[in-house]
Structure formats: C-alpha cells, structure tokens
Amino acid sequence: MISEAFPLHGMKASDVHGTHRPSRPPHLNTQQSYSTSPQWTPTSSHHNSPHSGSPFSQGRGGWGGQQQQYHGQAGVNGYSPPYRQGSYPPQQSPQGHYYANGQQSPYGGSQQFQHAYQNQPFRGGNAGYRGSYPQNPDRRFSGSGPPPSNPNYAPTPTRGRGGHFQNLQWTAGNASTDGRGGGQFNQQSSSGHSQTSPHPQPATGQPSDDDNPFRPSKNLQIEDQSEKDTKMPPPSRQESDSSPKQESKFSFAFKAKPGTTAPAKPPTDLTQKIKEPIKKENLLDSLKTKPSSYPALGQLERDRRDERRERDYEDERRDHRDYRDQRRGDHRSDRRPERDQKRERARERSPEILKQKKIMKRMKPRPTLPTDFATSTSVYYRKPGNESVVGSGTYGKVFKAIHVYTKNLAALKKIRMDGEKDGFPVTAVREIKLLQSLKHENVVSLQEVMVEHNDCFMVFEYLSHDLTGLLNHPTFKLEHAHKKHLGRQLFEGLNYLHRRGVLHRDIKAANILVSSTGQLKLADFGLARFFAKRGKPDYTNRVITIWYRSPELLLGETQYGPAVDIWSAACVMIEIFTRHAIFPGDGGEINQLDKIYNVLGTPTRSEWPGLVDMAWFELLRPTERKPNTFSEKYQERLTPDAFELLQEMFMYDPAKRPTAGDVLEHPYFTTEEPAPRQAIELKDLEGDWHEFESKALRKENERKNQEARRAVRMEEHEREKAKRRASGSATTEREPKRVRPSSSQG
Amino acid sequence: MADPFEVRMRFTSQLQHLNASVNSSQKAAHYALKYRDMDEDLHSCILEQLERNSMNNRANIMYFIEHLCDMAQRENHLDFVRMMQRDILRVVDAVAPSDGSGAANVKVVRRVLAGLQQKTVLLPETVLEIEAGLAERDDLTKDTHSALSPVSPNSQHPPPSECHTTAHPAKRLDKRQIEQRIEEDRERHKRLRESIWAVGEDGDGEFERLWDEASEIGEDDWGVAEEDSMERRIAGEVE
C-alpha cells in the first residue's frame, strides 16, 4: 500500500503550490468547488470536512491530460488559504498547523494558527493531528532518499507536500466528524451523523475516478495513521532536511507556472460520480492498488478514527500550546521504523515520479458562513426579533447567541442603559468585576464584555436550562439521586462564593442554570457583593427576590451575612423536591412573613434572640401565635436526612443556620442513599427550558384554557339558544330582548 | 414681612408632607430658619403636628428635628435648640407613645437622640434618662407580646384576638402605612450608607477600618491562596 501511495503523491508535485500561491489570482476556482461539493453543509463551515471532496474534483479536470494545468490550479487553490486565513481564522487550523510543524511558513501564519486553535480547539486540533502524520514520513523520505536524481528536484519533497496537503484535506473531513461526535456544538444533523466512516471514503474515492494521484493520498493517510500509533522515531533528521526541500519547491514552482489554465469539471459530473460509488472500485484497479486491502484499510481507518475521537475529547479543553506539543511528539513517533521500507519503495518508483511533475492543487475548503451568519452585524449571531430572547427582567434582556466563527453558544446579557443618567451603571461594573474574580465549575463564567452599536453586553457561556424551567417541564422528572446532585452543586457553588467573600443575594430557581449534562451553575450576580467576614456590615435589605428572602431581611436587618443565601438555597431545595415554591407570597413584606409563619410558625425570642432588635419588628410583629407545620407539610415528601437538613437551614436565627460548608457535610449528602448522580439524562431533553420559556408555555396554556372555557361557554350558550328555539315560538325568542331594556331602566 | 398666619400654614403643610428624603427635611428646616423671628410659633407648630399625625409622619418629623437643630446651630440661632431642649420629653412621648402604638418609632427616637447628643443639643444625662424610660416601655410591650413566648403544650388558649386587644389597643398600623414606612426606612438607610464609608482625614482611619473588617486567617484564605498559586503556576508554564 505504502509504495503505491507514495509515488502517487509524488505525481502530484504539490510542492509547487507553496511557492506559487502568492502570485496567483486566488479565487478563480473556488466557487466551483463549492458548487460541486455535495457534502457541504453550511453549519460546519469551519471544518474542512465538507470540502474534502471538492478539491479533488477540481484537480481531476486538470489531471486528465495536462499536468501543467494542474500545476496552475494548484497555484490558484493554494493561494486561497492564506486569504482565508486572514478573514476566517477558525478555519485555518489545519493550515496553521502545517507551519507549526517546522516547515517554513511564508505567511508567518503562527499567529493565526494560534487564533484558530483558540477559537476552535476541538476540530482544529483534530485536523492538525492528522495533517501532521503524513508530513513527517515524507520529509524523512526526502532527506534520506537514495534517488539518483537531482536532490533539489527530488520527487520526494514533492511527495511530501502533496501528501501532506491532501491529507490535510482528507483529515479535515474526519476531524469534523469527530467534532460532531463529541457533540460540542449543536450541529444540523444532515451531514454530521452519518459521516463517520462511509462518507470520507466516497469523497476521496470519487475524485480519483479520473486521476489516480488523488486516491493514493488517502491510502497514504491511512498508512500514516497506522504508523503513528506504532512507531516512535526521533525527529531530528527530518527537521534538518526540510530546508533543502523547500528550495526545491521553489524551482518547481516556477517551472510549473507557465502552463496554467484551469479547466474544472462541471459540478454535475461530480455529483453524478458521487452517486455512483462503483466507479471507485474501477479506479482502484486502475491504480493497481490491491483491491482486497481496501476494506481492511477502511476498517483500520475507522478504528483510528474512533480512537482519535476519544483522544480529542480529552484534549478538548487544552489550549493550543498543548496541541502543538503533542503534535510534535506525534511526528517524532511516526518516523523511523518504516523509513527503510519506504525508501525502497521510493527507489522503485522514483523514475516515474520524476517524469510526472504534477501539481496537486488542493482547494482549501473555502470558509463560507451560512448567510445568516455572513450577514450578521455581530460576531455573536442572534436570531432576529424576540426569538433569541431567553430571559428578561429589570436588568434587561438575555439573548441566546451563537458565535459565527466558533459556533459556540453564548448568552448575551444586555446591560440596560436607558434611564441611566450617570453613564455606565455602577451596578453593572460591580457585577462584571465580581464575575471576573470568580472561577468555579458551579458559577457561570463571564467570557467577555462586548460593546456593540452603543449597547454593552456581558457574554456568558450558554446553558440550556434553568431550574425553574426544568422543574416546570411537562414531562421530565428528576430522580432522587439527580436532585441530590443538583443540591450538592448548588451548595458547592455557594460555598465557593462565601469563601471568596461574596454574597449572591439573588439565589432563586430561575437564577440557577443547568446544562444539558446536568451541571449546575449559579448565575445573575446583579445583586451580589463582596462582604466583610468580620466587623459590622451594613448593606441594603432590599435584596433577594421576595419569595426567597430570609426573615431577618424581611424584618429590616441591614447587618447580614451569608446566612441569607442559605435561606434562599433552602427554598430552592424545597422547590427541587416538590416543584413548588415553599413561600409564595403576594410580593409584599407583610404577606411574605405571613407565608413563612404559616409554615414555620411564629418565631419566639428563645429561638431567635435577635428578633426584637430587628428594625421593623414592631411594624411587622406577628399578631397571633402560629404553630410550626413544617414537618406535617414536608416530612413525608422528603427523605429523613433531607428533612433534617432543611429544618436546620430554615432556622429563624441566621446565626443558627448551617454554612454552605456545613450543608455539604450533612449526612444527606454524605451518607444517605441514594448517592448523588449527575443528571446526564438531560441531554435527551429536547429544547431549552428556562423560566422564560416555561412562563411562555404557561401563558400559552392559560390562553388555551381560557379559549377552551370560552368555547364551552359558547357551546352552552348555543345549546340553550337551540333549546329555546326548539321549544318556543317566535315570541319566546323575542321576549328576552324586550325584557332587557326595561330591566336596565329599572 | 410675610403674613404670620401664612407662614404657619405653610410650615404646617411642609411638616405634614415630610418624607424620608434628606431634601424634604432640609427644605423645612430652611423655611423655619428663614422665618426665625417667628420661631416660637413655628416650634409650637412642630409640637402640634407631632401629636396629630400618623406614626410614620411623627418619625419623619423626629428626623426633621435633628436637621433643624443642626442647621440652627450652624446659623447661630439657638432659640430653636433651646426650645427643643425644653420640650424634648413631650416630643419623645408623642413619637413613641407609652401605649405601645408607636413601638415602631422607638428605634427612630433612639437614633435621633443619639444624634442630638452628638451635636451637643442634648446633655448625655438627659438622653440616659429618656433611654431608661424607653427601655421600660420596651420591656412592657415585649412581655405582653404573647406571640413571642415559646409555645408551651397548654398555651393554646389565650385566643389571639384577646391578647391582641388587651396588649396593644391601637398597635398595628394598616398595611399601607407599614409598607410606606418600610420604603421610607430604606430610603433613609440608603442616604445613610452614602456617607458611612467616609473616614476622617486624620491618619489611619481607613487602615483601621479595613483591619477591623478583615477576618481571621482561616481555611478560606488557604483556599484562595491555593487558587492564586495555581494560577501563577499555569502562568509560569505558559512562558
């Protein structure tokens, strides 16, 4: 296999395109490639995947007869990537990777490379991996190759380039597949899911239909992949070889130039070919590849891919540096063992290679954005109108957005500026400052702050649900272990905040976000503040949504601490268990306290010595004594330990409430069965469920109910009318009409 | 020269419409000092309104008194101060009546008295004396408040309505007044907080405050330090 692959690569003579690029008009053919490529899906634009087929098809046109043409095309196509690089960084990754691997990059692409990785570590990185494998063996080849021919013009470098490039393309497709597998983005499924193994094959196979050189690249790739895993030779030698190689490229390039014309096949052909996979087999034969090996390869490839997918997943969060390092390591590992073998094969093939200087030009997948994104005035694309609103409140609105390049989802919180006389609201500054100091897996992370069209947005990671939305979900039910896991995350987050000296002051179900993997994050720090852990604080007591407000705040306390958050969190816990708020008051302090008294009884001085010192105690003192009905109302609905824990958190005296740390130590979390388990089942939940949506749903339901009622009323009315009509003559019908005016007068 | 009757009418109206803002208190105080030649008249107005209006309004007037004395001292018109010293007991009785109906105002009275003492309007002895009287009333109301005593097994019987009527005949304000009061207190608190961060120019005031607020070194600080060191390490690796 290898031997076959190699020569073919050489034939492509792709070396040239490196040098050619700058001088060529770049975009001639690109368009065509688009139209021809059937796999193209706009959603995955930054992965090269969908394009994998298209470059081949283009090449094919040239290949048939005129090498020169080919050459030219290569130049053209080669050119486009740099341009793209500039404008669409994320898509660059494979290219950037290329340079990073030690070849001299004429474009100084390193920066962009970085950029690409940052934006899209997952797929970009992936592509990079694969691209790199083929490259190394080739280089080695050139260095150590025994060919009698002119070393500068040695086919080997050519091969190296070509192989590399092609592989890049090819792998890109794989990468995207992998990416999708990882599920990082919500992709439109059309092309994504089915692609794992069968797709790439047809894509690469078809092009080879016309011209042999392309197919081998694929083989080579497979070979490389397999190599990578087994061998680990040091890289030093190849590195030194690389520079001569480049020189040779230059010369090649110039020769190739003159003949450039770039006929490309009409798109229809391509699609036809794709529809007829049988041709592939023929092709293979003509290439003298052993057909029998083909399936095996496919299998291999598939395995690799799976493996890689796993690894990629692990790597997902590493930064680009890590990628680079790893890649380097991989090269090294690829090299030596098979070197000799390859050398031999190269020798066999070398004459042929020399004769055919073909430039394989490879269409870089043209990064295009779906029209929605392309026309978006913001890098964070939002659906038009109110469709993208996922939350709204006094603070302003929250939009669901997607980054047009990375495709990452984000929640944009628009800072309300209207009605601000004193410039940028200080509350927003406080919130931003606070959030920037926080980093915890159970606290929502602020990614950036963006100013756009005179509006300021806080950009957060996007989570699909919030607790209110989840608990109001018509069908989804949380299990006990899930509830415990959510509860634990809630207190982990709170514990972190309180240890960092932050009071959240707006804990409520709607401010607690839950990801589609069951991860919980505290959000909305609009009311949060740093607090003094010692000394006499004095804060406003107009904080926390009133249903979740602790009795000391309701009674006017201004010197409070983390215990207010514990009370709110306890309310949330009850909600997690029962799906209903425990103290749903009418919005006023008096009524709210009554709701609390109704469940927990009226407080006594013995259980809360500080009670009478509360600022509004005299204003709001209970008029009658009420017994505690908490156990009667909730004991049966909670597990014994949960009940005990909640009782502790609902202490009237804030000093007696447990801290978040204490709560986490409670037997409910530590010993009682069932053990907490992450609610990964949420991934199967369709749609996003926030308070906002559930409110909309409720309104909709109310509307429907009303309509239904009205319909029933109408029906009854009709029936009565009909009855009347049936029973009575014209007089009875007229009578009511006559009666009405008289009665109104009376 | 303004018509004394009109001045009286206007001042009365201002007192009746006092709210929690510093602004309204100062406006009224200004007015009083503008017509300082009628100070006795205006003082009697204050007493009259204190005994006539709602508890919320009495609290506001109480805060106004503090402003008035302050401003009178600054403008060196001590007649207002003198008259207030003379009638302070009457004022306190009006704002926090002994029948418990103004229990919510007791804290207001205490705060204003402390302020007046600080401004040397009142002698410390006077304030102590008044405080003692207030404390007595406080205890009285608290003891009679059955809802606060622990629930004992056989205590179901004093019917709520009964204890309500006997202990505090006119105790509870209506809902609207309570809510208004809550808002007013918050407003006052907000104004208060505007200045509490200020420290004196002399020396280490700011440091002392920070020192007082700093907590003991504990586990939390360990956690934070650990986080910091991790960040430093990562930063080092990146280099």
PDB file of C-alpha atoms in Angstrom, chain A residues 541-708:
ATOM      1  CA  ASN A 541     -32.036  44.863  52.785  1.00  0.00           C
ATOM      2  CA  ARG A 542     -33.847  45.296  49.530  1.00  0.00           C
ATOM      3  CA  VAL A 543     -32.201  42.237  48.069  1.00  0.00           C
ATOM      4  CA  ILE A 544     -33.235  38.770  47.000  1.00  0.00           C
ATOM      5  CA  THR A 545     -36.473  38.010  45.212  1.00  0.00           C
ATOM      6  CA  ILE A 546     -39.050  38.234  47.935  1.00  0.00           C
ATOM      7  CA  TRP A 547     -40.163  34.589  47.953  1.00  0.00           C
ATOM      8  CA  TYR A 548     -36.611  33.597  48.749  1.00  0.00           C
ATOM      9  CA  ARG A 549     -35.932  36.386  51.220  1.00  0.00           C
ATOM     10  CA  SER A 550     -34.989  35.394  54.709  1.00  0.00           C
ATOM     11  CA  PRO A 551     -36.987  36.613  57.721  1.00  0.00           C
ATOM     12  CA  GLU A 552     -34.211  38.836  59.010  1.00  0.00           C
ATOM     13  CA  LEU A 553     -34.160  40.738  55.733  1.00  0.00           C
ATOM     14  CA  LEU A 554     -37.921  40.985  55.745  1.00  0.00           C
ATOM     15  CA  LEU A 555     -37.701  42.448  59.225  1.00  0.00           C
ATOM     16  CA  GLY A 556     -35.335  45.159  58.082  1.00  0.00           C
ATOM     17  CA  GLU A 557     -31.949  43.808  59.047  1.00  0.00           C
ATOM     18  CA  THR A 558     -29.087  45.612  57.351  1.00  0.00           C
ATOM     19  CA  GLN A 559     -26.271  43.741  59.035  1.00  0.00           C
ATOM     20  CA  TYR A 560     -26.475  40.349  57.493  1.00  0.00           C
ATOM     21  CA  GLY A 561     -24.196  37.749  56.031  1.00  0.00           C
ATOM     22  CA  PRO A 562     -24.060  34.509  54.057  1.00  0.00           C
ATOM     23  CA  ALA A 563     -26.973  33.078  56.030  1.00  0.00           C
ATOM     24  CA  VAL A 564     -29.361  34.958  53.748  1.00  0.00           C
ATOM     25  CA  ASP A 565     -28.120  32.902  50.800  1.00  0.00           C
ATOM     26  CA  ILE A 566     -28.540  29.715  52.791  1.00  0.00           C
ATOM     27  CA  TRP A 567     -32.175  30.529  53.391  1.00  0.00           C
ATOM     28  CA  SER A 568     -32.722  31.155  49.697  1.00  0.00           C
ATOM     29  CA  ALA A 569     -30.921  27.947  48.830  1.00  0.00           C
ATOM     30  CA  ALA A 570     -33.123  26.046  51.239  1.00  0.00           C
ATOM     31  CA  CYS A 571     -36.158  27.454  49.436  1.00  0.00           C
ATOM     32  CA  VAL A 572     -34.653  26.244  46.183  1.00  0.00           C
ATOM     33  CA  MET A 573     -34.077  22.794  47.638  1.00  0.00           C
ATOM     34  CA  ILE A 574     -37.721  22.544  48.580  1.00  0.00           C
ATOM     35  CA  GLU A 575     -38.556  23.541  45.059  1.00  0.00           C
ATOM     36  CA  ILE A 576     -36.310  20.852  43.662  1.00  0.00           C
ATOM     37  CA  PHE A 577     -38.105  18.291  45.782  1.00  0.00           C
ATOM     38  CA  THR A 578     -41.676  19.452  45.422  1.00  0.00           C
ATOM     39  CA  ARG A 579     -41.589  21.559  42.261  1.00  0.00           C
ATOM     40  CA  HIS A 580     -43.346  24.315  44.166  1.00  0.00           C
ATOM     41  CA  ALA A 581     -42.081  27.373  45.941  1.00  0.00           C
ATOM     42  CA  ILE A 582     -42.427  26.981  49.672  1.00  0.00           C
ATOM     43  CA  PHE A 583     -43.318  30.611  50.461  1.00  0.00           C
ATOM     44  CA  PRO A 584     -45.202  32.051  47.507  1.00  0.00           C
ATOM     45  CA  GLY A 585     -46.252  35.404  48.890  1.00  0.00           C
ATOM     46  CA  ASP A 586     -48.076  38.211  47.128  1.00  0.00           C
ATOM     47  CA  GLY A 587     -44.995  40.354  46.764  1.00  0.00           C
ATOM     48  CA  GLY A 588     -45.363  42.385  49.951  1.00  0.00           C
ATOM     49  CA  GLU A 589     -43.276  42.012  53.077  1.00  0.00           C
ATOM     50  CA  ILE A 590     -46.250  41.513  55.350  1.00  0.00           C
ATOM     51  CA  ASN A 591     -47.754  38.738  53.320  1.00  0.00           C
ATOM     52  CA  GLN A 592     -44.373  37.149  52.821  1.00  0.00           C
ATOM     53  CA  LEU A 593     -43.779  36.944  56.536  1.00  0.00           C
ATOM     54  CA  ASP A 594     -47.239  35.502  56.983  1.00  0.00           C
ATOM     55  CA  LYS A 595     -46.413  32.776  54.486  1.00  0.00           C
ATOM     56  CA  ILE A 596     -43.317  31.936  56.453  1.00  0.00           C
ATOM     57  CA  TYR A 597     -45.188  31.990  59.763  1.00  0.00           C
ATOM     58  CA  ASN A 598     -47.802  29.696  58.290  1.00  0.00           C
ATOM     59  CA  VAL A 599     -45.224  27.012  57.628  1.00  0.00           C
ATOM     60  CA  LEU A 600     -42.554  27.547  60.234  1.00  0.00           C
ATOM     61  CA  GLY A 601     -44.728  29.027  62.952  1.00  0.00           C
ATOM     62  CA  THR A 602     -44.161  32.395  64.549  1.00  0.00           C
ATOM     63  CA  PRO A 603     -40.647  32.883  65.858  1.00  0.00           C
ATOM     64  CA  THR A 604     -40.039  33.019  69.557  1.00  0.00           C
ATOM     65  CA  ARG A 605     -37.481  35.081  71.365  1.00  0.00           C
ATOM     66  CA  SER A 606     -35.874  31.963  72.682  1.00  0.00           C
ATOM     67  CA  GLU A 607     -35.203  30.535  69.250  1.00  0.00           C
ATOM     68  CA  TRP A 608     -34.215  33.889  67.838  1.00  0.00           C
ATOM     69  CA  PRO A 609     -32.899  36.245  70.495  1.00  0.00           C
ATOM     70  CA  GLY A 610     -32.169  38.969  67.997  1.00  0.00           C
ATOM     71  CA  LEU A 611     -35.739  39.039  66.791  1.00  0.00           C
ATOM     72  CA  VAL A 612     -36.899  42.044  68.791  1.00  0.00           C
ATOM     73  CA  ASP A 613     -33.950  44.088  67.663  1.00  0.00           C
ATOM     74  CA  MET A 614     -34.968  43.845  64.049  1.00  0.00           C
ATOM     75  CA  ALA A 615     -35.658  47.282  62.625  1.00  0.00           C
ATOM     76  CA  TRP A 616     -39.206  46.539  61.606  1.00  0.00           C
ATOM     77  CA  PHE A 617     -40.042  44.053  64.248  1.00  0.00           C
ATOM     78  CA  GLU A 618     -42.590  46.392  65.762  1.00  0.00           C
ATOM     79  CA  LEU A 619     -44.072  47.140  62.398  1.00  0.00           C
ATOM     80  CA  LEU A 620     -44.369  43.551  61.318  1.00  0.00           C
ATOM     81  CA  ARG A 621     -44.639  41.623  64.553  1.00  0.00           C
ATOM     82  CA  PRO A 622     -46.955  38.686  64.286  1.00  0.00           C
ATOM     83  CA  THR A 623     -50.391  39.360  65.634  1.00  0.00           C
ATOM     84  CA  GLU A 624     -51.082  35.823  66.655  1.00  0.00           C
ATOM     85  CA  ARG A 625     -49.058  32.802  67.507  1.00  0.00           C
ATOM     86  CA  LYS A 626     -48.877  30.115  64.900  1.00  0.00           C
ATOM     87  CA  PRO A 627     -47.588  26.586  65.323  1.00  0.00           C
ATOM     88  CA  ASN A 628     -44.847  25.123  63.175  1.00  0.00           C
ATOM     89  CA  THR A 629     -46.371  22.958  60.473  1.00  0.00           C
ATOM     90  CA  PHE A 630     -43.205  22.286  58.536  1.00  0.00           C
ATOM     91  CA  SER A 631     -42.890  18.638  59.495  1.00  0.00           C
ATOM     92  CA  GLU A 632     -46.509  17.983  58.837  1.00  0.00           C
ATOM     93  CA  LYS A 633     -46.253  19.536  55.405  1.00  0.00           C
ATOM     94  CA  TYR A 634     -42.879  18.268  54.283  1.00  0.00           C
ATOM     95  CA  GLN A 635     -41.700  15.306  56.290  1.00  0.00           C
ATOM     96  CA  GLU A 636     -43.365  12.841  54.008  1.00  0.00           C
ATOM     97  CA  ARG A 637     -42.158  14.463  50.864  1.00  0.00           C
ATOM     98  CA  LEU A 638     -38.508  14.430  51.846  1.00  0.00           C
ATOM     99  CA  THR A 639     -36.076  11.768  52.889  1.00  0.00           C
ATOM    100  CA  PRO A 640     -35.339  11.805  56.622  1.00  0.00           C
ATOM    101  CA  ASP A 641     -31.934  13.387  56.264  1.00  0.00           C
ATOM    102  CA  ALA A 642     -33.137  15.892  53.725  1.00  0.00           C
ATOM    103  CA  PHE A 643     -35.901  16.863  56.085  1.00  0.00           C
ATOM    104  CA  GLU A 644     -33.489  17.359  58.922  1.00  0.00           C
ATOM    105  CA  LEU A 645     -31.113  19.377  56.773  1.00  0.00           C
ATOM    106  CA  LEU A 646     -33.860  21.658  55.552  1.00  0.00           C
ATOM    107  CA  GLN A 647     -35.116  22.174  59.059  1.00  0.00           C
ATOM    108  CA  GLU A 648     -31.676  23.393  60.019  1.00  0.00           C
ATOM    109  CA  MET A 649     -31.479  25.735  57.079  1.00  0.00           C
ATOM    110  CA  PHE A 650     -34.891  27.179  57.850  1.00  0.00           C
ATOM    111  CA  MET A 651     -33.818  28.379  61.278  1.00  0.00           C
ATOM    112  CA  TYR A 652     -35.200  31.792  62.099  1.00  0.00           C
ATOM    113  CA  ASP A 653     -31.993  32.851  63.755  1.00  0.00           C
ATOM    114  CA  PRO A 654     -29.475  33.406  60.978  1.00  0.00           C
ATOM    115  CA  ALA A 655     -26.647  32.571  63.346  1.00  0.00           C
ATOM    116  CA  LYS A 656     -28.035  29.075  63.779  1.00  0.00           C
ATOM    117  CA  ARG A 657     -28.263  28.242  60.094  1.00  0.00           C
ATOM    118  CA  PRO A 658     -25.515  25.996  58.797  1.00  0.00           C
ATOM    119  CA  THR A 659     -22.924  27.410  56.429  1.00  0.00           C
ATOM    120  CA  ALA A 660     -22.693  26.082  52.891  1.00  0.00           C
ATOM    121  CA  GLY A 661     -19.711  24.048  54.008  1.00  0.00           C
ATOM    122  CA  ASP A 662     -21.717  22.537  56.851  1.00  0.00           C
ATOM    123  CA  VAL A 663     -24.512  21.670  54.483  1.00  0.00           C
ATOM    124  CA  LEU A 664     -22.140  19.723  52.256  1.00  0.00           C
ATOM    125  CA  GLU A 665     -21.017  17.722  55.262  1.00  0.00           C
ATOM    126  CA  HIS A 666     -24.538  16.804  56.197  1.00  0.00           C
ATOM    127  CA  PRO A 667     -25.434  13.099  56.110  1.00  0.00           C
ATOM    128  CA  TYR A 668     -27.966  13.844  53.429  1.00  0.00           C
ATOM    129  CA  PHE A 669     -25.119  14.460  51.034  1.00  0.00           C
ATOM    130  CA  THR A 670     -22.521  12.197  52.549  1.00  0.00           C
ATOM    131  CA  THR A 671     -24.193   9.009  53.653  1.00  0.00           C
ATOM    132  CA  GLU A 672     -27.874   8.801  52.901  1.00  0.00           C
ATOM    133  CA  GLU A 673     -28.865   6.752  49.882  1.00  0.00           C
ATOM    134  CA  PRO A 674     -29.119   7.291  47.018  1.00  0.00           C
ATOM    135  CA  ALA A 675     -25.757   8.813  46.288  1.00  0.00           C
ATOM    136  CA  PRO A 676     -25.801  11.909  44.122  1.00  0.00           C
ATOM    137  CA  ARG A 677     -25.742  11.221  40.418  1.00  0.00           C
ATOM    138  CA  GLN A 678     -25.368  13.696  37.609  1.00  0.00           C
ATOM    139  CA  ALA A 679     -28.497  14.208  35.583  1.00  0.00           C
ATOM    140  CA  ILE A 680     -26.940  13.307  32.268  1.00  0.00           C
ATOM    141  CA  GLU A 681     -30.352  12.266  31.069  1.00  0.00           C
ATOM    142  CA  LEU A 682     -30.907  15.917  30.394  1.00  0.00           C
ATOM    143  CA  LYS A 683     -29.049  15.574  27.151  1.00  0.00           C
ATOM    144  CA  ASP A 684     -32.061  13.809  25.743  1.00  0.00           C
ATOM    145  CA  LEU A 685     -34.323  16.629  26.736  1.00  0.00           C
ATOM    146  CA  GLU A 686     -35.442  18.494  23.720  1.00  0.00           C
ATOM    147  CA  GLY A 687     -35.292  22.225  23.609  1.00  0.00           C
ATOM    148  CA  ASP A 688     -34.130  24.785  26.106  1.00  0.00           C
ATOM    149  CA  TRP A 689     -36.000  25.154  29.344  1.00  0.00           C
ATOM    150  CA  HIS A 690     -35.659  28.394  31.158  1.00  0.00           C
ATOM    151  CA  GLU A 691     -38.041  30.305  33.311  1.00  0.00           C
ATOM    152  CA  PHE A 692     -38.648  32.410  30.272  1.00  0.00           C
ATOM    153  CA  GLU A 693     -39.843  29.541  28.131  1.00  0.00           C
ATOM    154  CA  SER A 694     -41.841  27.950  30.886  1.00  0.00           C
ATOM    155  CA  LYS A 695     -43.555  31.238  31.539  1.00  0.00           C
ATOM    156  CA  ALA A 696     -44.390  31.483  27.877  1.00  0.00           C
ATOM    157  CA  LEU A 697     -45.667  27.943  27.972  1.00  0.00           C
ATOM    158  CA  ARG A 698     -47.795  28.699  30.985  1.00  0.00           C
ATOM    159  CA  LYS A 699     -49.231  31.751  29.335  1.00  0.00           C
ATOM    160  CA  GLU A 700     -49.947  29.762  26.267  1.00  0.00           C
ATOM    161  CA  ASN A 701     -51.669  27.106  28.331  1.00  0.00           C
ATOM    162  CA  GLU A 702     -53.682  29.688  30.165  1.00  0.00           C
ATOM    163  CA  ARG A 703     -54.706  31.168  26.909  1.00  0.00           C
ATOM    164  CA  LYS A 704     -55.740  27.782  25.643  1.00  0.00           C
ATOM    165  CA  ASN A 705     -57.652  27.059  28.789  1.00  0.00           C
ATOM    166  CA  GLN A 706     -59.417  30.319  28.504  1.00  0.00           C
ATOM    167  CA  GLU A 707     -60.263  29.632  24.949  1.00  0.00           C
ATOM    168  CA  ALA A 708     -61.477  26.218  25.871  1.00  0.00           C
TER     169      ALA A 708
END
